[in-house]
Amino acid sequence: MSSTTAPGVGTSVDSSAALTSSDHKGLRQRARRRAQHAVTSRDVFLFLIAFRILNALSIRTFFQPDEYFQSLEPAWQIAFGPGSGAWITWEWKYHLRSAIHPYLFATIYWLSATLAKLLHLSAHNRAELLIAAPKVLQAISAATGDYYTWQLAQKVYGSDSNESWAALALTVCSPWQWFCSTRTLSNCLETTLTTVALYLWPWQWSLDKVEDGNGGSDEVRSDKDEDQPESIDQLARLHRCLVLAAVACVLRPTNLLIWACLASFPLFHATKAKRIILAREAAICGSLVLTVSALFDRGYYRQWVFPPFRFLYFNIAQSLAVFYGRNDWSYYLTQGYPLLLTTYLPFALLDIYRAITQTPTSQKPPPPPLSPTIRHQLATITLLVPLTLSLISHKEVRFIYPLLPPLHILASSSISSFFLPALPSTPTTRPFSPKRLLLLPLPLLLTTNILIALLATTSHQPAPLTALAYLRSEHESHYLTQPPPSSPLAPAPTAMTAAFLMPCHSTPWRSHLVHRGIHAWALGCDPPVDRNASARAAYLDEADRFYADPVAWLDAHLGAPPRRKGVFGGKVPRRGLGMGDGWEAAAVEEEEDGVGVGGEAGSAKPWDGGEGAKAWPDYVVFFGALETVMGGVLRGSVYRECWRGWNSWGHDDARRRGDVVVWCLRGGEAEGRG
């Protein structure tokens, strides 16, 4: 009895085995590609972190007061307490700012101070650690933004495409990124959050309904595919996207313009089910973020407040933003984009036009199907957001900073198509090709970018930082140490005083003064809050009143500086101080008149932005533009120049021109108020 095989059974088994083998081979290849991509991504991210930490620690210049007064000063107060010397500006007193951002830096301050205590660091090293720690944290944030710029470019142009690598090169070589991305501005964190959220955004939902042939079955979650891994992953990505976008909007309410613009595309083009999902998840994630933000604000302000509303009310309804400057309607076109993009500007403008008109690209191999959709929407927000912000009188380039990563992604297409054809794919000895001429601008562009970045971070306005470094070193040298009893030197006081006769917030404050023993005051510039239009028009802040007539202001608020009467008999004054037994007696006599010299005047507390009668300090800091006036006022007094630092070749504010100069008390006896 012979056994027989049914027709086709053997063939079916063989083909099934072959199919299985083919599937396994394909899976192995895909797994290998994913592993290679993961290694490449990890290496890129680690490089970006190291690069941005180097970037952060190499910056030596001052940019914006908000870098310190909207983040580090309240963070210092949170970490070290109300008596730590932080200057809390009017924006925090009127609840305009979210406390989320300062709490991030407060955490790093607390950790750094704890580490310094455990390691028994010296006062100097502890100060250096506290100054560097927020920079490192912000560098990691900046590196994350760079990384997701590259990831979003891969989504637009394809994995490992020339255009995606070009986008990474553009962000690494960007002068603005080198100058700004590692600063502790809320705009920098906003930019990172926006970039990551753009990467997670469901771009495929913006496809036209006609192209969506699944009849709504491709929803993030539906009755049929609720348990599908792909759907769960899409929903998780959407949640992360909306949470990050909501945090960015809480930090900077104007960020809402970006998401309102982007959301309009799926709302008009997606299916009804997708629109419902987007609205529902946005409401849930937005409510969650607002709740967490409210808890942070409650912890900082000690009451329930809603800073985004206060921000919009004060800056738009009351127009207090114009108190800090007005700009022409074309500012973002004529100054904003040129500053952000520098040498990339022509390429970005060309690609914005191509994306808006949906001109096909010459990319080879062809980009992913979603590429035209993403490019069109990115180009749209880079036009509509600046256009809307142009309606507000007060403009700054950092307000459109979150648009820079999309601009880099768009510009990478033209950059690639312009330069890559001139590059030989393999080493060759062929005769010269005219295409090689296209490479001539490349070294010029790179050199220009490097020069701009270096000049902006090392040579333009370094003195506000170096002046505070000088004051710290003086405090560490002359106030933190005491001479032995047998020394001829006078005992050192424990408190050092300084005054900044500058436009308000021209230097950092406690984040760079660091030492609690440094008491300082500066000219204020609080805006005319809760005043009518006519009162606001006539309002002059303290800095304006000082610069209107410096001599009269000094005489009215400080009196004449202490005059030189003779040399001390007895102990020799220490370097950097004019204090001995005779000086202390003179200081007491001054305090009886209500104007202290070289110390706190009775109950007056003008330090760190506080109210109270100001006093002549140990150190007076001012810009070179004021040098002639201050030289006349201080001539014949116990003050003389002890430090000078280069600041800039020029400045749009005439009051900030010239070097930063420090005059300090030297040996001699005070005669009192001459």
XYZ file of C-alpha atoms in Angstrom:
674
model
C 0.000 0.000 0.000
C 1.713 3.046 -1.225
C 1.361 6.378 0.372
C 0.567 9.290 -1.834
C 0.771 12.994 -1.356
C -2.112 15.216 -2.249
C -1.400 17.410 -5.208
C 0.044 20.783 -4.262
C 0.727 19.996 -0.621
C 4.488 19.650 -1.014
C 4.660 22.718 -3.185
C 2.667 24.679 -0.634
C 4.959 23.627 2.197
C 8.076 24.458 0.200
C 6.778 27.882 -0.797
C 5.673 28.543 2.765
C 9.141 27.667 4.030
C 10.728 29.871 1.379
C 8.391 32.708 2.293
C 9.234 32.313 5.939
C 12.943 32.376 5.174
C 12.495 35.492 3.065
C 10.529 37.161 5.832
C 13.220 36.354 8.370
C 15.876 37.755 6.052
C 13.893 40.962 5.602
C 13.363 41.279 9.340
C 17.079 40.810 9.979
C 17.918 43.498 7.423
C 15.419 45.920 8.928
C 16.705 45.183 12.424
C 20.270 45.788 11.236
C 19.268 49.112 9.674
C 17.462 50.150 12.862
C 20.500 49.252 14.969
C 22.800 51.222 12.676
C 20.414 54.173 12.783
C 20.226 53.971 16.585
C 24.028 54.027 16.852
C 24.232 56.973 14.479
C 21.499 58.847 16.351
C 23.188 58.201 19.692
C 26.537 59.398 18.378
C 24.981 62.534 16.905
C 23.184 63.330 20.150
C 26.322 62.836 22.260
C 28.293 65.033 19.872
C 25.633 67.747 20.096
C 25.669 67.659 23.903
C 29.461 68.003 24.015
C 29.342 70.719 21.353
C 26.707 72.787 23.147
C 28.415 72.446 26.545
C 31.573 73.817 24.930
C 29.396 76.502 23.355
C 27.791 77.453 26.676
C 31.028 77.618 28.652
C 32.795 79.674 25.988
C 30.259 82.521 25.906
C 31.733 85.646 27.466
C 29.221 88.329 26.478
C 26.006 89.936 27.670
C 22.897 89.783 25.464
C 19.577 90.391 27.212
C 18.670 91.114 30.854
C 15.878 88.542 30.597
C 18.577 85.873 30.429
C 19.074 86.501 34.143
C 16.090 88.383 35.557
C 13.378 86.125 34.072
C 15.040 82.848 35.019
C 18.167 82.826 37.188
C 17.220 85.520 39.700
C 13.899 83.950 40.749
C 15.603 80.546 40.619
C 18.255 81.823 43.025
C 15.540 83.051 45.361
C 13.762 79.685 45.226
C 16.967 77.743 45.894
C 18.559 79.941 48.569
C 15.703 81.851 50.133
C 14.285 85.403 50.126
C 17.334 86.835 51.888
C 19.833 85.494 49.364
C 20.178 88.774 47.454
C 18.283 87.903 44.267
C 16.746 90.844 42.407
C 13.081 90.077 41.740
C 11.794 92.454 39.058
C 8.348 93.963 38.678
C 7.192 91.174 36.305
C 7.325 88.677 39.150
C 5.696 91.051 41.602
C 2.750 91.418 39.191
C 2.620 87.669 38.379
C 3.426 87.936 34.662
C 5.764 84.952 34.439
C 5.321 81.219 34.882
C 7.420 79.754 37.683
C 8.093 76.510 35.777
C 11.232 77.850 34.111
C 12.900 79.179 37.300
C 12.151 75.948 39.146
C 14.301 74.053 36.612
C 17.299 76.232 37.420
C 16.483 76.284 41.132
C 16.883 72.508 41.100
C 20.303 72.716 39.449
C 21.329 75.473 41.882
C 20.357 73.334 44.861
C 22.178 70.290 43.492
C 25.288 72.348 42.727
C 25.325 73.946 46.180
C 24.914 70.528 47.789
C 27.786 69.144 45.701
C 29.977 72.115 46.615
C 29.258 71.505 50.300
C 30.024 67.798 50.061
C 33.301 68.470 48.239
C 34.250 71.336 50.600
C 34.890 73.646 47.673
C 36.457 77.021 48.262
C 34.319 80.154 47.915
C 35.850 80.845 44.511
C 35.255 77.333 43.161
C 31.739 77.237 44.577
C 30.949 80.494 42.787
C 32.340 79.153 39.505
C 30.252 75.989 39.869
C 27.059 77.951 40.531
C 27.701 80.112 37.462
C 28.487 77.170 35.176
C 25.711 74.771 36.271
C 22.760 76.594 34.626
C 24.810 76.914 31.436
C 25.332 73.155 31.278
C 21.631 72.498 31.848
C 20.705 74.918 29.074
C 23.353 73.359 26.806
C 21.621 69.979 27.124
C 18.326 71.646 26.230
C 19.928 73.305 23.181
C 21.481 70.006 22.068
C 18.062 68.364 22.301
C 16.640 71.059 20.036
C 19.450 70.518 17.519
C 18.900 66.772 17.576
C 15.173 67.000 16.905
C 15.771 69.543 14.159
C 17.762 66.803 12.447
C 15.085 64.191 13.237
C 12.332 66.386 11.799
C 14.452 66.980 8.692
C 14.707 63.212 8.276
C 10.941 63.007 8.455
C 10.697 65.694 5.763
C 13.416 64.535 3.372
C 13.966 60.911 4.298
C 16.295 59.063 6.645
C 19.981 59.591 5.886
C 19.159 62.034 3.091
C 21.589 64.762 2.082
C 19.005 67.381 3.023
C 18.605 66.056 6.575
C 22.373 66.121 7.124
C 22.455 69.604 5.636
C 19.816 70.725 8.163
C 22.002 69.382 10.986
C 25.028 71.192 9.553
C 23.056 74.429 9.301
C 22.013 74.366 12.944
C 25.527 73.452 14.135
C 27.139 76.203 12.023
C 24.476 78.827 12.738
C 25.928 81.995 14.327
C 22.621 82.716 16.055
C 22.471 79.232 17.544
C 26.017 79.582 18.858
C 25.214 83.031 20.241
C 21.785 82.383 21.756
C 20.783 78.720 22.108
C 22.717 78.059 25.335
C 21.561 81.213 27.127
C 19.038 80.854 29.931
C 16.283 82.766 28.141
C 12.770 81.342 28.224
C 12.792 81.748 24.431
C 15.552 79.127 24.204
C 13.590 76.521 26.140
C 10.510 77.508 24.130
C 12.433 76.813 20.914
C 13.510 73.360 22.080
C 10.008 72.414 23.219
C 8.530 73.635 19.939
C 11.055 71.691 17.850
C 10.437 68.407 19.676
C 6.671 68.945 19.487
C 6.895 69.610 15.733
C 8.706 66.293 15.324
C 5.884 64.508 17.181
C 3.073 66.378 15.405
C 0.727 64.114 13.331
C 1.513 65.653 9.947
C -0.317 62.870 8.101
C -3.616 64.172 9.467
C -3.286 67.238 7.274
C -3.630 65.290 4.044
C -6.695 66.090 1.980
C -9.817 64.039 2.710
C -9.808 62.730 -0.840
C -6.375 61.219 -0.250
C -7.560 59.567 2.955
C -9.064 56.463 1.442
C -9.416 54.520 4.654
C -12.729 56.069 5.581
C -11.486 57.097 8.976
C -10.143 53.629 9.885
C -6.642 55.098 10.271
C -7.601 57.110 13.343
C -5.317 57.230 16.335
C -7.898 55.191 18.176
C -11.084 53.695 16.822
C -13.366 50.845 17.765
C -11.632 48.507 15.329
C -8.005 49.218 16.117
C -8.085 50.443 19.694
C -5.664 47.740 20.781
C -3.323 47.996 17.785
C 0.241 48.892 18.793
C 0.497 51.429 15.972
C -2.568 53.303 17.189
C -1.414 53.303 20.795
C 1.986 54.607 19.690
C 0.364 57.376 17.627
C -1.771 58.415 20.573
C 1.258 58.477 22.873
C 3.167 60.613 20.360
C 0.220 62.999 20.129
C 0.078 63.263 23.930
C 3.786 64.103 24.147
C 3.430 66.622 21.337
C 0.498 68.420 22.937
C 2.064 68.454 26.406
C 5.284 69.995 25.077
C 3.341 72.510 23.004
C 1.243 73.466 26.034
C 4.338 73.983 28.202
C 5.834 76.192 25.474
C 2.638 78.254 25.427
C 2.668 78.606 29.216
C 6.279 79.817 29.097
C 5.665 82.179 26.175
C 1.958 82.750 25.406
C 2.840 84.013 21.906
C 3.875 80.427 21.073
C 0.157 79.759 20.746
C 0.342 81.416 17.309
C 2.434 78.534 15.974
C 0.020 75.870 17.162
C -3.096 77.753 16.125
C -1.640 77.989 12.645
C -0.647 74.313 12.509
C -3.930 73.074 13.985
C -5.872 74.864 11.262
C -4.582 72.400 8.658
C -6.010 69.196 10.164
C -9.125 71.062 11.270
C -9.847 71.971 7.649
C -8.485 68.891 5.887
C -8.789 65.944 8.279
C -11.788 63.726 8.722
C -14.366 64.537 11.365
C -13.121 61.727 13.614
C -9.573 63.085 13.533
C -10.739 66.595 14.329
C -12.634 65.284 17.350
C -9.586 63.349 18.557
C -7.305 66.360 18.151
C -9.678 68.710 19.998
C -10.285 66.184 22.780
C -6.630 65.369 23.376
C -5.617 69.029 23.164
C -8.181 69.878 25.838
C -7.001 67.033 28.095
C -3.263 67.724 27.711
C -3.728 71.476 27.930
C -5.740 71.150 31.128
C -3.113 68.862 32.625
C -0.288 71.310 31.861
C -2.277 74.279 33.168
C -2.968 72.399 36.389
C 0.704 71.557 36.919
C 1.674 75.126 36.022
C -0.860 76.489 38.507
C 0.678 74.351 41.253
C 4.170 75.657 40.470
C 2.856 79.230 40.421
C 1.003 78.677 43.689
C 4.222 77.450 45.273
C 6.194 80.479 44.092
C 3.677 83.317 44.388
C 1.905 81.945 47.477
C -1.457 82.566 45.832
C -3.480 81.289 42.898
C -2.557 83.241 39.758
C -2.712 82.749 35.981
C 0.467 84.312 34.475
C -0.416 83.824 30.755
C -3.477 86.039 31.163
C -1.527 88.619 33.170
C 1.208 88.587 30.525
C -1.229 89.309 27.701
C -3.134 91.888 29.763
C -0.078 93.927 30.744
C 1.813 93.686 27.448
C -1.081 94.020 25.002
C -4.104 95.500 26.766
C -2.043 98.035 28.744
C 0.693 98.272 26.064
C 3.427 98.232 28.700
C 5.749 96.412 26.297
C 6.258 99.642 24.337
C 7.899 101.084 27.459
C 10.935 98.979 26.475
C 10.987 100.153 22.859
C 9.010 100.486 19.652
C 9.983 99.024 16.301
C 8.957 99.571 12.711
C 6.324 97.222 11.263
C 8.960 95.670 8.967
C 11.352 94.781 11.809
C 11.089 90.997 11.451
C 11.649 91.178 7.699
C 14.487 93.715 7.705
C 16.218 92.768 10.974
C 14.660 89.665 12.555
C 15.188 87.147 9.763
C 18.612 88.524 8.717
C 19.845 88.197 12.317
C 18.447 84.682 12.716
C 19.639 83.343 9.375
C 22.692 85.481 8.469
C 24.289 83.778 5.440
C 21.399 81.299 5.106
C 18.857 84.031 4.352
C 18.739 83.733 0.505
C 18.373 79.950 0.660
C 15.621 80.138 3.289
C 13.615 82.739 1.367
C 13.871 80.669 -1.811
C 12.670 77.531 -0.063
C 9.832 79.353 1.677
C 8.610 80.432 -1.767
C 8.992 76.913 -3.190
C 7.180 75.355 -0.221
C 4.303 77.840 -0.310
C 3.824 77.375 -4.060
C 4.486 73.626 -3.636
C 7.127 73.649 -6.355
C 8.495 70.099 -6.785
C 12.043 69.566 -5.537
C 14.865 67.960 -7.479
C 15.748 65.697 -4.559
C 17.075 62.269 -5.506
C 15.861 59.823 -4.370
C 12.414 61.436 -4.131
C 11.361 62.592 -0.645
C 8.681 60.819 1.423
C 5.051 61.429 0.413
C 4.493 63.732 3.407
C 7.378 66.021 2.460
C 5.381 68.607 0.459
C 2.737 68.781 3.208
C 5.247 69.344 6.017
C 7.291 71.852 4.030
C 4.175 73.800 3.075
C 2.987 74.027 6.677
C 6.411 74.948 8.044
C 6.698 77.701 5.439
C 3.227 78.941 6.345
C 4.063 79.381 10.032
C 7.345 81.130 9.172
C 5.272 83.737 7.329
C 2.105 84.077 9.407
C 3.702 84.158 12.873
C 6.059 87.103 12.150
C 3.239 88.838 10.289
C 0.989 88.580 13.349
C 3.721 89.627 15.781
C 4.399 92.652 13.581
C 1.075 94.076 14.774
C 2.640 94.526 18.247
C 4.781 97.650 18.613
C 7.516 96.065 20.743
C 9.533 93.549 18.720
C 12.644 91.511 19.396
C 14.379 88.926 17.255
C 14.157 86.336 20.033
C 10.361 86.456 19.804
C 10.595 84.581 16.486
C 13.459 82.338 17.604
C 11.233 79.180 17.636
C 10.943 79.564 13.854
C 14.678 79.076 13.289
C 14.680 75.229 13.274
C 11.887 75.131 10.627
C 13.812 77.721 8.631
C 16.953 75.579 8.775
C 14.967 72.557 7.595
C 13.512 74.505 4.688
C 16.841 76.076 3.693
C 18.602 72.699 3.670
C 16.908 71.811 0.386
C 18.366 74.764 -1.545
C 21.721 74.449 0.207
C 21.970 70.809 -0.842
C 20.869 71.358 -4.423
C 23.278 74.297 -4.785
C 26.479 72.809 -3.379
C 26.196 69.018 -3.728
C 26.384 68.874 -7.567
C 29.813 70.508 -7.331
C 31.147 67.824 -4.983
C 32.696 64.750 -6.626
C 31.111 61.545 -5.394
C 34.499 59.769 -5.502
C 38.102 60.944 -5.690
C 38.823 61.776 -9.284
C 41.583 63.145 -11.470
C 39.246 64.373 -14.174
C 39.824 67.850 -15.655
C 38.383 70.856 -13.887
C 34.597 71.111 -14.138
C 32.756 74.461 -14.189
C 30.457 73.036 -11.504
C 33.357 73.270 -9.062
C 32.913 77.050 -9.139
C 29.750 76.576 -7.094
C 31.959 75.591 -4.154
C 33.672 78.978 -4.027
C 31.007 80.624 -1.798
C 31.082 77.735 0.709
C 34.350 78.639 2.511
C 33.238 82.272 2.558
C 29.891 81.360 4.145
C 31.526 79.163 6.789
C 34.213 81.742 7.581
C 31.602 84.498 7.871
C 29.477 82.407 10.221
C 32.452 81.519 12.422
C 33.624 85.131 12.639
C 30.132 86.391 13.522
C 29.726 83.703 16.181
C 33.120 84.366 17.775
C 32.808 88.149 17.749
C 29.284 88.026 19.202
C 30.248 85.666 22.036
C 33.713 86.958 22.951
C 34.089 90.614 21.919
C 30.715 92.364 21.867
C 29.649 93.382 25.385
C 31.863 91.161 27.543
C 32.396 93.840 30.221
C 29.067 93.359 32.089
C 30.252 89.826 32.897
C 33.932 90.563 33.488
C 33.072 93.510 35.754
C 31.088 91.183 38.010
C 33.933 88.667 37.924
C 36.214 91.477 39.123
C 33.829 92.340 41.975
C 33.667 88.681 42.989
C 37.453 88.429 43.033
C 37.686 91.598 45.136
C 35.207 90.175 47.624
C 37.029 86.842 47.777
C 40.399 88.551 48.229
C 39.549 91.319 50.685
C 36.302 90.423 52.477
C 36.379 86.667 52.970
C 39.789 86.580 54.617
C 41.088 88.336 57.703
C 44.721 89.303 58.398
C 46.441 87.840 61.467
C 46.220 89.958 64.643
C 49.861 91.005 64.336
C 49.401 92.291 60.782
C 49.503 96.055 60.128
C 46.461 95.642 57.877
C 43.093 96.832 59.131
C 40.487 94.134 59.769
C 38.310 93.521 56.722
C 34.577 94.157 56.898
C 32.365 91.243 55.986
C 30.070 93.185 53.643
C 31.148 94.784 50.377
C 28.978 97.365 48.622
C 28.679 98.302 44.950
C 26.528 100.663 42.888
C 25.724 100.360 39.186
C 25.110 103.760 37.608
C 23.957 102.278 34.311
C 20.768 101.833 32.335
C 18.735 99.349 34.324
C 19.638 95.661 34.175
C 22.840 96.286 32.204
C 24.583 93.455 34.057
C 23.570 90.139 35.580
C 22.893 90.209 39.289
C 23.020 87.599 42.031
C 23.544 84.740 39.563
C 26.985 86.274 38.896
C 27.638 88.277 42.066
C 26.982 84.986 43.902
C 28.382 85.916 47.325
C 25.758 87.001 49.818
C 28.238 89.447 51.340
C 28.166 91.626 48.216
C 25.434 94.239 48.714
C 24.659 96.225 45.590
C 22.115 98.660 44.210
C 21.360 99.779 40.674
C 19.103 102.228 38.886
C 15.558 100.928 38.459
C 13.254 101.020 35.461
C 9.881 99.707 36.557
C 7.200 100.604 33.992
C 4.167 102.814 34.747
C 1.805 100.081 35.882
C -1.869 100.995 36.352
C -1.509 104.528 35.010
C -3.566 106.175 32.307
C -2.206 106.972 28.845
C -1.217 110.569 29.612
C 0.623 109.547 32.791
C 2.455 106.792 30.928
C 3.510 109.238 28.205
C 5.067 111.595 30.775
C 6.582 108.853 32.935
C 10.347 108.708 33.535
C 11.850 105.796 35.405
C 14.761 106.150 37.810
C 17.401 105.491 35.143
C 15.838 108.120 32.857
C 15.815 110.672 35.653
C 19.447 109.949 36.448
C 20.625 110.318 32.849
C 18.619 113.521 32.398
C 20.968 115.230 34.913
C 23.476 112.855 36.573
C 25.107 115.519 38.772
C 21.812 116.776 40.186
C 20.525 113.242 40.747
C 23.660 112.196 42.628
C 23.584 115.308 44.778
C 19.899 114.821 45.599
C 20.067 111.084 46.358
C 23.612 110.452 47.614
C 25.083 113.831 48.433
C 28.685 114.669 47.639
C 31.127 111.763 47.720
C 33.445 111.493 50.739
C 36.496 113.719 50.297
C 40.152 113.005 50.918
C 41.294 114.521 54.221
C 44.629 112.882 54.843
C 46.317 109.549 55.229
C 45.565 107.109 57.973
C 47.766 106.954 60.988
C 47.966 103.513 62.465
C 47.018 100.487 60.403
C 47.450 100.465 56.643
C 44.218 100.071 54.657
C 43.890 96.830 52.731
C 44.020 96.893 48.942
C 40.633 97.655 47.445
C 39.344 99.242 50.655
C 39.466 102.720 52.080
C 38.574 101.539 55.529
C 40.444 101.916 58.773
C 39.546 103.231 62.214
C 39.212 106.776 60.941
C 37.060 105.669 57.991
C 34.663 103.777 60.227
C 34.163 106.906 62.372
C 33.466 108.964 59.277
C 30.970 106.374 58.088
C 29.129 106.631 61.410
C 28.963 110.410 61.064
C 27.472 109.995 57.589
C 24.862 107.565 58.826
C 23.637 110.133 61.322
C 22.661 112.255 58.330
C 20.797 109.325 56.821
C 23.305 108.678 54.019
C 25.583 105.749 54.699
C 29.041 105.453 53.162
C 30.400 102.071 52.270
C 27.652 100.220 54.091
C 23.967 100.044 54.822
C 22.440 103.367 55.878
C 20.490 102.678 59.035
C 17.243 101.001 58.096
C 17.510 101.847 54.392
C 17.498 98.753 52.201
C 18.232 99.801 48.613
C 20.082 96.596 47.875
C 19.043 94.151 45.136
C 16.227 96.298 43.780
C 14.761 97.129 47.168
C 13.358 100.483 48.222
C 15.326 102.855 50.432
C 17.860 105.673 50.491
C 20.923 104.836 48.454
C 24.475 105.236 49.733
C 27.934 105.840 48.346
C 29.396 102.318 48.080
C 32.834 100.746 48.057
C 32.677 100.309 44.256
C 30.960 102.454 41.614
C 30.364 100.856 38.195
C 29.406 102.821 35.065
C 29.839 102.912 31.283
C 32.552 104.959 29.612
C 29.894 107.244 28.120
C 29.453 108.625 31.656
C 33.156 108.869 32.412
C 33.523 112.647 31.943
C 30.585 113.355 34.258
C 31.640 110.844 36.917
C 35.248 112.009 36.744
C 34.078 115.505 37.642
C 31.844 114.307 40.467
C 34.471 112.023 42.016
C 37.461 114.330 41.537
C 39.089 115.006 44.905
C 37.159 112.221 46.633
C 38.463 108.992 48.128
C 37.464 107.189 44.920
C 39.737 106.440 42.023
C 39.649 104.145 39.015
C 40.587 100.583 39.887
C 39.331 98.530 36.912
C 38.378 99.017 33.275
C 37.007 96.474 30.811
C 36.529 96.554 27.068
C 32.861 96.385 26.082
C 32.126 97.089 22.418
C 32.989 99.039 19.288
C 29.589 100.709 19.380
C 26.069 100.408 20.718
C 22.631 101.541 19.565
C 22.067 102.913 23.092
C 24.424 105.880 23.551
C 24.328 105.402 27.330
C 25.971 101.972 26.973
C 28.878 103.058 24.776
C 32.493 102.828 25.826
C 34.255 100.628 28.362
C 32.813 99.569 31.683
C 34.701 101.443 34.408
C 34.913 100.684 38.127
C 35.967 103.317 40.673
C 36.604 102.157 44.202
C 37.615 103.427 47.607
C 41.344 103.705 48.178
C 43.411 104.820 51.178
C 42.451 108.163 52.707
C 40.138 109.550 55.336
C 36.593 110.595 54.622
C 35.774 114.195 55.239
C 32.041 113.665 55.037
C 29.594 115.182 52.642
C 31.451 118.115 51.141
